[in-house]
Coordinates of C-alpha atoms in Angstrom, one line a residue:
M1 CA 0.0 0.0 0.0
N2 CA 1.3 3.4 -0.9
F3 CA 1.1 5.8 2.0
N4 CA 1.5 9.6 1.5
R5 CA 0.8 12.7 3.5
A6 CA -2.6 13.3 2.0
C7 CA -3.6 9.7 2.7
I8 CA -2.3 9.9 6.3
I9 CA -4.1 13.2 6.9
S10 CA -7.4 11.9 5.5
I11 CA -7.2 8.8 7.7
S12 CA -6.3 11.0 10.6
I13 CA -9.3 13.2 10.1
L14 CA -11.5 10.1 10.0
L15 CA -9.8 8.9 13.2
V16 CA -10.3 12.3 14.9
I17 CA -14.0 12.2 13.9
A18 CA -14.2 8.6 15.3
G19 CA -12.2 9.7 18.4
M20 CA -14.8 12.4 19.0
T21 CA -17.9 10.4 18.3
V22 CA -17.1 6.8 19.4
P23 CA -16.2 7.6 23.1
L24 CA -19.1 10.0 23.4
S25 CA -21.5 7.5 21.8
F26 CA -20.1 4.8 24.1
A27 CA -20.6 7.0 27.1
L28 CA -24.2 7.6 26.1
Y29 CA -24.7 3.9 25.6
L30 CA -23.2 3.1 29.0
S31 CA -25.5 5.8 30.5
W32 CA -28.5 4.1 28.9
I33 CA -27.4 0.6 30.1
Q34 CA -26.9 2.0 33.6
A35 CA -30.3 3.7 33.5
K36 CA -32.0 0.5 32.6
D37 CA -30.1 -1.5 35.2
Y38 CA -30.9 1.1 37.8
E39 CA -34.6 1.0 37.0
R40 CA -34.6 -2.8 36.8
D41 CA -32.9 -3.1 40.2
K42 CA -35.7 -0.9 41.6
L43 CA -38.2 -3.3 40.1
F44 CA -36.5 -6.3 41.7
T45 CA -36.6 -4.5 45.0
N46 CA -40.3 -3.9 44.6
A47 CA -40.8 -7.5 43.7
K48 CA -39.1 -8.6 46.9
R49 CA -41.3 -6.2 48.9
A50 CA -44.4 -7.6 47.2
I51 CA -43.2 -11.2 48.1
Q52 CA -42.7 -10.1 51.7
R53 CA -46.1 -8.5 51.8
S54 CA -48.0 -11.4 50.3
R55 CA -46.0 -13.9 52.4
V56 CA -47.3 -12.1 55.5
C57 CA -50.9 -12.6 54.4
I58 CA -50.4 -16.2 53.3
D59 CA -48.6 -17.1 56.5
E60 CA -51.6 -15.6 58.4
V61 CA -53.9 -17.9 56.4
Y62 CA -51.7 -21.0 57.1
Q63 CA -51.6 -20.1 60.8
A64 CA -55.4 -19.7 60.9
L65 CA -55.9 -23.1 59.2
D66 CA -53.5 -24.7 61.6
S67 CA -55.4 -23.2 64.6
L68 CA -58.7 -24.5 63.2
E69 CA -57.3 -28.0 62.5
D70 CA -58.7 -29.5 65.8
L71 CA -62.2 -28.2 65.1
Q72 CA -62.7 -29.8 61.7
S73 CA -65.1 -32.5 63.0
T74 CA -67.2 -30.0 64.9
S75 CA -70.6 -28.9 63.5
C76 CA -71.6 -25.3 63.2
T77 CA -71.9 -24.6 66.9
P78 CA -71.9 -21.1 68.5
A79 CA -68.4 -22.0 69.9
L80 CA -67.1 -22.8 66.4
M81 CA -68.5 -19.6 64.9
Q82 CA -67.0 -17.6 67.8
K83 CA -63.6 -19.3 67.2
M84 CA -63.7 -18.5 63.5
Q85 CA -64.7 -14.9 64.3
D86 CA -61.9 -14.5 66.8
V87 CA -59.3 -15.9 64.3
A88 CA -60.6 -13.6 61.5
F89 CA -60.6 -10.6 63.8
N90 CA -57.0 -11.2 65.0
K91 CA -55.6 -11.7 61.4
R92 CA -55.3 -8.5 59.5
C93 CA -55.4 -10.1 56.0
I94 CA -58.3 -12.5 56.6
N95 CA -61.7 -11.2 55.7
E96 CA -63.9 -14.2 56.4
I97 CA -63.7 -17.9 57.4
E98 CA -66.2 -20.5 56.1
Y99 CA -66.9 -23.9 57.6
L100 CA -67.7 -26.5 54.9
E101 CA -69.3 -29.9 54.9
N102 CA -69.0 -31.9 51.7
G103 CA -68.3 -28.7 49.8
T104 CA -71.4 -26.9 51.2
V105 CA -71.0 -23.7 53.2
K106 CA -72.6 -24.3 56.7
C107 CA -71.5 -21.2 58.5
S108 CA -68.8 -18.6 58.6
S109 CA -67.1 -16.1 60.9
E110 CA -70.0 -13.8 60.0
G111 CA -72.6 -16.2 61.3
S112 CA -75.0 -18.9 60.0
V113 CA -75.6 -19.5 56.3
S114 CA -79.0 -20.5 55.2
G115 CA -79.8 -22.7 52.3
N116 CA -77.7 -25.2 50.4
V117 CA -74.8 -23.0 49.3
K118 CA -72.0 -24.8 47.3
F119 CA -68.5 -23.6 47.7
P120 CA -66.7 -23.4 44.3
S121 CA -64.2 -26.1 43.4
G122 CA -60.5 -25.3 43.8
D123 CA -58.4 -23.8 41.0
F124 CA -54.9 -24.4 42.2
V125 CA -53.2 -26.5 44.9
M126 CA -50.6 -24.7 47.0
P127 CA -47.4 -26.4 48.2
N128 CA -48.9 -26.9 51.7
E129 CA -51.9 -28.7 50.2
A130 CA -54.2 -25.8 50.6
I131 CA -56.6 -25.5 47.7
L132 CA -56.7 -22.0 46.2
S133 CA -60.0 -20.8 44.7
F134 CA -60.4 -17.6 42.7
D135 CA -63.1 -15.1 42.8
T136 CA -65.0 -16.2 45.9
S137 CA -66.4 -12.7 46.3
A138 CA -70.0 -14.0 46.3
F139 CA -69.3 -15.8 49.6
V140 CA -68.0 -12.8 51.4
K141 CA -70.4 -10.3 52.9
R142 CA -67.9 -7.4 52.5
G143 CA -67.4 -6.1 49.0
G144 CA -64.2 -6.5 47.0
Q145 CA -62.1 -9.1 45.1
F146 CA -61.4 -12.2 47.1
L147 CA -59.8 -15.6 46.8
S148 CA -60.0 -18.5 49.3
F149 CA -57.6 -21.0 50.7
E150 CA -59.3 -24.3 51.5
R151 CA -58.0 -27.1 53.6
N152 CA -60.0 -29.9 55.3
N153 CA -63.4 -28.3 56.4
F154 CA -62.4 -24.7 56.4
A155 CA -62.0 -22.0 53.7
I156 CA -60.4 -18.7 54.4
S157 CA -61.2 -15.7 52.2
V158 CA -58.6 -13.1 51.6
D159 CA -58.9 -9.7 50.0
T160 CA -56.5 -9.8 46.9
D161 CA -55.5 -6.1 47.2
P162 CA -53.3 -6.5 50.4
L163 CA -51.3 -9.2 48.7
S164 CA -49.6 -6.7 46.5
D165 CA -50.2 -3.6 48.6
V166 CA -46.7 -2.1 48.8
I167 CA -45.7 1.5 48.5
V168 CA -44.3 2.1 45.0
E169 CA -44.3 4.8 42.4
P170 CA -47.6 5.1 40.6
Y171 CA -46.1 4.0 37.3
V172 CA -44.8 0.7 38.8
K173 CA -47.1 -2.2 38.1
I174 CA -47.2 -5.5 40.1
A175 CA -48.9 -8.7 39.1
I176 CA -48.9 -11.9 41.3
I177 CA -49.8 -15.0 39.3
T178 CA -49.8 -18.7 39.8
Q179 CA -47.5 -21.0 37.8
D180 CA -50.4 -21.7 35.3
G181 CA -51.0 -18.0 34.7
Q182 CA -54.0 -17.3 37.0
V183 CA -53.8 -13.7 38.2
I184 CA -54.1 -13.5 42.0
S185 CA -53.4 -9.8 42.7
T186 CA -52.4 -6.7 40.9
L187 CA -51.3 -3.2 41.8
N188 CA -51.6 -0.1 39.6
Y189 CA -53.3 -2.1 36.8
S190 CA -56.7 -1.1 35.5
H191 CA -56.7 -4.4 33.6
P192 CA -53.9 -7.0 33.9
D193 CA -51.5 -7.0 30.9
M194 CA -52.0 -10.6 29.8
G195 CA -49.5 -10.2 26.9
L196 CA -46.8 -9.3 29.4
I197 CA -47.8 -12.0 31.8
N198 CA -47.8 -14.7 29.1
A199 CA -44.4 -13.5 27.9
A200 CA -43.0 -13.6 31.5
L201 CA -44.3 -17.2 31.9
K202 CA -42.7 -18.3 28.7
N203 CA -39.4 -16.6 29.5
P204 CA -38.5 -16.3 33.2
N205 CA -35.4 -14.3 32.3
L206 CA -37.4 -11.6 30.4
K207 CA -36.0 -8.2 31.2
Q208 CA -37.5 -5.9 28.6
T209 CA -40.4 -5.8 26.1
D210 CA -41.0 -3.2 23.4
N211 CA -42.6 -0.8 25.9
S212 CA -41.6 -2.0 29.4
L213 CA -38.8 -2.9 31.7
V214 CA -39.6 -6.1 33.5
A215 CA -38.4 -7.8 36.7
I216 CA -39.6 -11.4 37.4
Y217 CA -39.3 -13.2 40.7
R218 CA -40.4 -16.8 41.1
T219 CA -41.3 -18.8 44.2
P220 CA -42.4 -22.4 44.3
A221 CA -46.1 -21.4 44.2
L222 CA -46.3 -17.9 42.7
T223 CA -44.6 -15.6 40.2
Y224 CA -44.2 -11.9 40.8
I225 CA -44.0 -9.7 37.8
V226 CA -43.0 -6.0 38.3
S227 CA -42.9 -3.7 35.3
E228 CA -42.8 -0.1 34.3
S229 CA -42.8 1.9 31.1
I230 CA -39.4 2.1 29.4
S231 CA -39.9 5.9 29.3
Y232 CA -38.9 6.1 32.9
A233 CA -35.5 4.6 32.1
F234 CA -35.1 7.6 29.7
V235 CA -35.8 9.9 32.7
Q236 CA -32.9 8.2 34.6
W237 CA -30.8 8.2 31.5
R238 CA -31.0 12.0 31.2
K239 CA -30.0 12.2 34.9
N240 CA -27.0 10.0 34.2
L241 CA -25.8 12.3 31.4
V242 CA -24.5 14.7 34.0
L243 CA -21.9 12.1 34.9
F244 CA -21.4 10.2 31.6
V245 CA -21.2 13.1 29.1
P246 CA -18.2 14.7 30.8
F247 CA -16.6 11.2 31.0
G248 CA -17.3 10.8 27.2
L249 CA -15.9 14.2 26.5
I250 CA -12.7 13.4 28.4
M251 CA -12.3 10.1 26.6
S252 CA -12.9 11.9 23.3
F253 CA -10.3 14.4 24.1
I254 CA -7.8 11.7 25.0
A255 CA -8.6 9.8 21.8
C256 CA -8.3 12.9 19.6
S257 CA -5.0 13.9 21.4
A258 CA -3.6 10.4 20.7
V259 CA -4.6 10.7 17.0
I260 CA -3.1 14.1 16.7
W261 CA 0.1 13.0 18.5
G262 CA 0.3 10.0 16.1
L263 CA -0.3 12.3 13.1
R264 CA 2.5 14.6 14.2
R265 CA 4.8 11.7 14.8
R266 CA 3.9 10.2 11.4
L267 CA 4.4 13.5 9.7
S268 CA 7.7 14.2 11.6
N269 CA 11.0 13.6 9.9
L270 CA 11.3 10.2 11.4
G271 CA 7.7 9.3 10.5
E272 CA 8.1 10.5 7.0
L273 CA 11.3 8.5 6.7
K274 CA 9.6 5.3 7.7
L275 CA 6.9 6.0 5.1
A276 CA 9.5 6.6 2.5
I277 CA 11.0 3.2 3.2
I278 CA 7.6 1.6 2.9
N279 CA 6.8 3.5 -0.3
R280 CA 10.3 3.0 -1.7
E281 CA 10.8 6.7 -2.4
F282 CA 14.6 6.5 -2.6
V283 CA 16.4 6.9 -6.0
L284 CA 20.0 6.6 -6.8
Y285 CA 22.2 9.3 -8.4
Y286 CA 25.5 8.2 -9.8
Q287 CA 28.7 10.3 -9.7
P288 CA 31.3 9.1 -12.2
I289 CA 34.7 8.0 -11.1
I290 CA 37.4 8.8 -13.7
E291 CA 40.7 7.1 -14.1
F292 CA 43.5 9.7 -14.3
K293 CA 45.7 7.6 -16.6
T294 CA 43.1 7.1 -19.4
G295 CA 40.4 9.6 -18.7
L296 CA 37.8 6.8 -18.8
C297 CA 34.9 6.4 -16.5
K298 CA 35.8 3.3 -14.6
G299 CA 33.0 3.5 -12.1
A300 CA 30.5 5.5 -10.1
E301 CA 29.5 6.1 -6.6
A302 CA 25.9 5.3 -5.9
L303 CA 24.5 8.2 -3.9
I304 CA 21.0 7.9 -2.5
R305 CA 18.4 10.6 -2.7
W306 CA 15.0 10.8 -1.1
Q307 CA 12.5 11.8 -3.7
K308 CA 9.2 12.6 -2.1
Q309 CA 6.0 12.0 -3.9
D310 CA 5.7 15.8 -4.6
G311 CA 9.0 15.6 -6.4
T312 CA 11.1 17.2 -3.7
I313 CA 14.6 15.9 -3.4
V314 CA 16.1 15.5 0.1
R315 CA 19.9 15.3 0.5
P316 CA 21.3 12.2 2.2
D317 CA 23.0 14.3 5.0
L318 CA 19.5 15.3 6.1
F319 CA 18.1 11.8 6.6
I320 CA 21.0 9.3 6.7
P321 CA 22.0 10.2 10.3
L322 CA 18.4 10.0 11.3
A323 CA 18.1 6.5 9.7
E324 CA 21.3 5.4 11.5
E325 CA 20.1 6.6 14.9
N326 CA 16.8 4.8 14.6
G327 CA 17.8 1.5 13.0
L328 CA 16.4 2.2 9.5
I329 CA 19.7 2.3 7.6
Q330 CA 19.6 -1.4 6.9
A331 CA 16.4 -1.2 5.0
I332 CA 17.7 1.8 3.0
T333 CA 20.9 -0.1 2.2
D334 CA 18.9 -3.0 1.0
Q335 CA 16.9 -0.8 -1.4
V336 CA 20.2 0.7 -2.7
I337 CA 21.6 -2.8 -3.6
E338 CA 18.3 -3.7 -5.2
S339 CA 18.2 -0.5 -7.2
I340 CA 21.8 -1.0 -8.5
V341 CA 20.8 -4.4 -9.9
T342 CA 17.7 -3.0 -11.4
D343 CA 19.4 0.1 -12.9
L344 CA 22.8 -1.3 -14.0
K345 CA 22.6 -5.0 -14.4
A346 CA 23.0 -5.0 -18.2
T347 CA 25.6 -2.3 -18.2
L348 CA 27.8 -4.0 -15.6
Q349 CA 27.5 -7.4 -17.4
A350 CA 28.6 -5.7 -20.6
N351 CA 31.5 -3.8 -19.0
R352 CA 33.3 -5.9 -16.5
D353 CA 35.9 -3.2 -15.7
L354 CA 33.1 -0.9 -14.6
H355 CA 32.4 -0.8 -10.9
I356 CA 29.8 0.8 -8.6
A357 CA 30.7 1.9 -5.1
I358 CA 28.1 1.6 -2.3
N359 CA 28.3 3.4 1.0
I360 CA 27.8 0.8 3.8
A361 CA 26.8 1.7 7.3
V362 CA 29.1 0.6 10.1
V363 CA 26.3 -1.4 11.8
D364 CA 25.6 -3.3 8.6
F365 CA 29.2 -4.0 8.0
N366 CA 30.3 -5.1 11.4
T367 CA 27.3 -7.4 12.0
K368 CA 27.9 -9.0 8.5
R369 CA 24.3 -8.6 7.7
I370 CA 25.2 -6.9 4.5
F371 CA 26.9 -10.0 3.1
K372 CA 23.7 -12.0 3.2
K373 CA 21.9 -9.3 1.3
L374 CA 24.7 -9.1 -1.3
D375 CA 24.7 -12.9 -1.6
S376 CA 21.0 -13.1 -2.2
T377 CA 20.9 -10.1 -4.7
I378 CA 24.2 -9.5 -6.4
S379 CA 25.3 -13.1 -6.8
E380 CA 22.1 -14.0 -8.7
S381 CA 22.3 -11.0 -11.0
G382 CA 25.3 -11.9 -13.1
I383 CA 27.2 -9.0 -11.7
E384 CA 30.7 -9.9 -10.5
P385 CA 31.6 -9.2 -6.9
Q386 CA 34.7 -7.2 -7.9
Q387 CA 32.3 -4.7 -9.6
I388 CA 30.7 -3.8 -6.3
W389 CA 33.0 -1.7 -4.1
L390 CA 32.0 -1.4 -0.5
E391 CA 32.8 2.0 1.0
I392 CA 33.2 2.1 4.8
T393 CA 33.7 5.4 6.6
E394 CA 36.9 5.8 8.7
R395 CA 34.9 5.7 12.0
G396 CA 33.9 2.2 11.1
F397 CA 37.5 1.1 12.0
M398 CA 37.3 2.1 15.6
D399 CA 36.3 -1.5 16.6
I400 CA 39.3 -3.0 14.9
N401 CA 38.6 -6.6 15.8
S402 CA 35.0 -6.7 14.5
T403 CA 36.1 -4.7 11.5
R404 CA 38.9 -7.1 10.7
D405 CA 36.5 -10.1 10.7
S406 CA 34.1 -8.3 8.3
L407 CA 36.9 -7.2 6.0
N408 CA 38.2 -10.8 5.8
R409 CA 34.7 -11.9 5.0
A410 CA 34.4 -9.3 2.2
R411 CA 37.8 -10.3 0.8
E412 CA 36.6 -14.0 0.7
L413 CA 33.5 -13.0 -1.2
G414 CA 35.5 -10.9 -3.7
Y415 CA 34.1 -7.4 -2.8
P416 CA 36.8 -4.6 -2.8
I417 CA 36.9 -2.5 0.3
V418 CA 37.2 1.3 0.2
I419 CA 38.1 3.5 3.2
D420 CA 35.8 6.5 2.7
D421 CA 36.7 10.1 3.9
F422 CA 40.1 9.0 5.0
G423 CA 41.9 11.5 7.2
T424 CA 38.8 12.8 8.9
G425 CA 38.4 10.1 11.5
Y426 CA 40.3 8.5 14.3
S427 CA 42.1 5.6 12.7
S428 CA 45.8 5.3 12.7
L429 CA 47.8 4.9 9.5
S430 CA 49.3 1.9 11.1
Y431 CA 45.9 0.1 10.9
L432 CA 46.2 0.2 7.1
K433 CA 49.0 -2.2 7.3
E434 CA 47.0 -4.7 9.4
L435 CA 43.7 -4.6 7.5
P436 CA 42.8 -6.2 4.1
I437 CA 41.9 -2.9 2.4
D438 CA 41.9 -2.3 -1.4
V439 CA 41.2 1.4 -2.0
L440 CA 41.7 4.6 0.0
K441 CA 39.5 7.6 -0.8
I442 CA 41.0 10.9 0.2
D443 CA 38.4 13.2 1.7
K444 CA 37.5 16.3 -0.3
S445 CA 38.8 18.6 2.5
F446 CA 42.3 17.4 1.8
T447 CA 41.8 17.4 -2.0
S448 CA 40.8 21.0 -1.9
S449 CA 44.2 22.0 -0.4
V450 CA 46.6 20.2 -2.8
D451 CA 47.3 23.2 -5.0
T452 CA 47.4 25.7 -2.1
D453 CA 49.9 26.7 0.6
S454 CA 47.6 25.2 3.2
V455 CA 49.1 23.1 6.0
T456 CA 46.9 20.2 5.1
N457 CA 48.6 20.1 1.7
H458 CA 51.5 18.2 3.3
V459 CA 49.1 15.8 5.0
T460 CA 47.5 15.0 1.7
K461 CA 50.9 14.1 0.2
H462 CA 51.7 12.0 3.2
I463 CA 48.4 10.0 2.8
I464 CA 49.2 9.4 -0.9
D465 CA 52.7 8.2 -0.1
I466 CA 51.4 5.8 2.6
A467 CA 48.7 4.4 0.3
K468 CA 51.2 3.8 -2.5
E469 CA 53.6 2.1 -0.1
L470 CA 50.8 -0.3 0.9
K471 CA 49.9 -0.7 -2.8
L472 CA 46.4 0.6 -2.3
K473 CA 44.4 2.2 -5.1
I474 CA 43.7 5.9 -4.4
I475 CA 40.5 7.9 -5.2
A476 CA 40.6 11.6 -4.7
E477 CA 37.2 12.9 -3.8
G478 CA 35.9 16.4 -4.5
V479 CA 38.1 17.3 -7.4
E480 CA 36.8 20.7 -8.7
T481 CA 39.7 22.5 -10.4
K482 CA 42.2 21.6 -13.1
G483 CA 45.0 22.5 -10.7
Q484 CA 43.8 19.9 -8.2
A485 CA 43.6 17.3 -11.0
D486 CA 47.1 18.1 -12.3
Y487 CA 48.6 17.8 -8.8
L488 CA 46.8 14.5 -8.1
K489 CA 47.7 13.0 -11.4
S490 CA 51.3 14.0 -11.0
H491 CA 51.4 12.2 -7.7
E492 CA 50.0 9.1 -9.4
V493 CA 46.6 9.1 -7.8
D494 CA 44.5 6.5 -9.6
F495 CA 41.0 7.9 -9.7
A496 CA 39.3 11.3 -9.4
Q497 CA 35.7 12.0 -8.4
G498 CA 34.3 15.5 -8.4
W499 CA 32.5 18.3 -10.2
L500 CA 35.4 19.0 -12.5
Y501 CA 34.3 15.8 -14.3
A502 CA 30.6 15.4 -13.4
K503 CA 28.1 15.9 -10.7
A504 CA 26.0 13.1 -9.3
M505 CA 23.3 12.5 -11.9
P506 CA 20.2 10.3 -12.4
L507 CA 20.5 6.9 -14.1
H508 CA 19.7 8.0 -17.6
E509 CA 22.2 10.8 -17.5
F510 CA 24.9 8.6 -16.1
L511 CA 24.4 6.0 -18.8
S512 CA 24.6 8.7 -21.4
F513 CA 27.7 10.1 -19.8
F514 CA 29.3 6.7 -19.6
Q515 CA 28.7 6.0 -23.3
N516 CA 30.0 9.5 -24.4
N517 CA 33.1 9.2 -22.2
A518 CA 33.9 5.8 -23.7
S519 CA 33.5 7.1 -27.2
K520 CA 35.5 10.2 -26.5
N521 CA 38.4 8.3 -25.0
K522 CA 38.4 5.5 -27.5
D523 CA 41.8 4.7 -28.8

């Protein structure tokens, strides 16, 4: 994928928009979830209160039935009726007690019953074997909606309202039902919502319908369904926004700051350099190397340039140090080697005395990583190893032991070694005698002084003499005047490189220069 500034900026804008909207949207979503959970927790609390309230009434019924257990064989005597009246009076939830014989009401806590009145058959059997009968209002003298608990010869009628009579908000609705769906008691319902009740029976884990939040609590005998309109969750949601919106804004700020920080880092010099490696934005310029003796172009130094996508050319001194400091130089070197093969494979195969010099970073050279790359690229191209000269800066010789191993490896593989910018570093001339070096390149700062009265003029002559004594080939870098060229030639320097002959040039210009030079100097 080809990344450029416009692409990165466009993606960053989208990420900023996402950074603004996603955290805030997530905060609103969390606020909504919390609002529903809060309201549902209140519903469960109300369900537990309804259970406690109904259990009080049902326990009173069971206690009353137990107290009447010993009187089940007694006929409707004044003593029995007084007993039933006392029990009903002392139990807050009990409205009336009937005494039955063969399903016929004989008397009650309210007095004698005349006629042959049949008590309705039971609708549901409770866990304690009491038979529950619905809508026995006709047998209770006081008005209201009643149900009865029947066991042995006694039936106790209970007003249904107190079963669910708890203090809740007017919008909270409670329904108490049996396991088969019979509604026992309701609160705040004008008519029971049978759709909701049936849905709750089918799905005990139901939490929400289209219009309501629901809490369901089941006991062995009864199911308690508490619900409210979902609109009240929106009321709580709006209250939550006071907390969650600032949280969302803070998260949005952090996300946007991270994106902007990443954008600035991407568009920094280091970020752009990383993108340039990914996009392969590096091109090679070739500066000819001229043989003094013949005037022929015998080689060229491959000089890398960073050509941005807008056409801007960045000099190597502006990005090579940055690449070396951040571990990117290896990837750049790899692209240089690959580009040389792509650019000059045919030319080097046709001209075996032509060479290309490559600048190699110290870290690449001393770790021997470069030799693996050369082996996988150069050796398969048909280019001879002696046609690729490896230029190492003088500071690369500070670790003499590591350097010696790498130099021996290069010598084994057939790659000539050039000491670049000699005289500017810290190496001793005595090292030249110990190391397998092939070429010494005189730095341009010394070349510029050869036809002057400068003190360094004598240093240059000394460097030349040492190199000749060690039988090293010599390249003078930065030759810009005829006087410099004449001096170097008279001192038997082998090669010249500088603006006097040619500047660094793109591939097509170098190929044209090479051909013209060969024709011009043809015997």
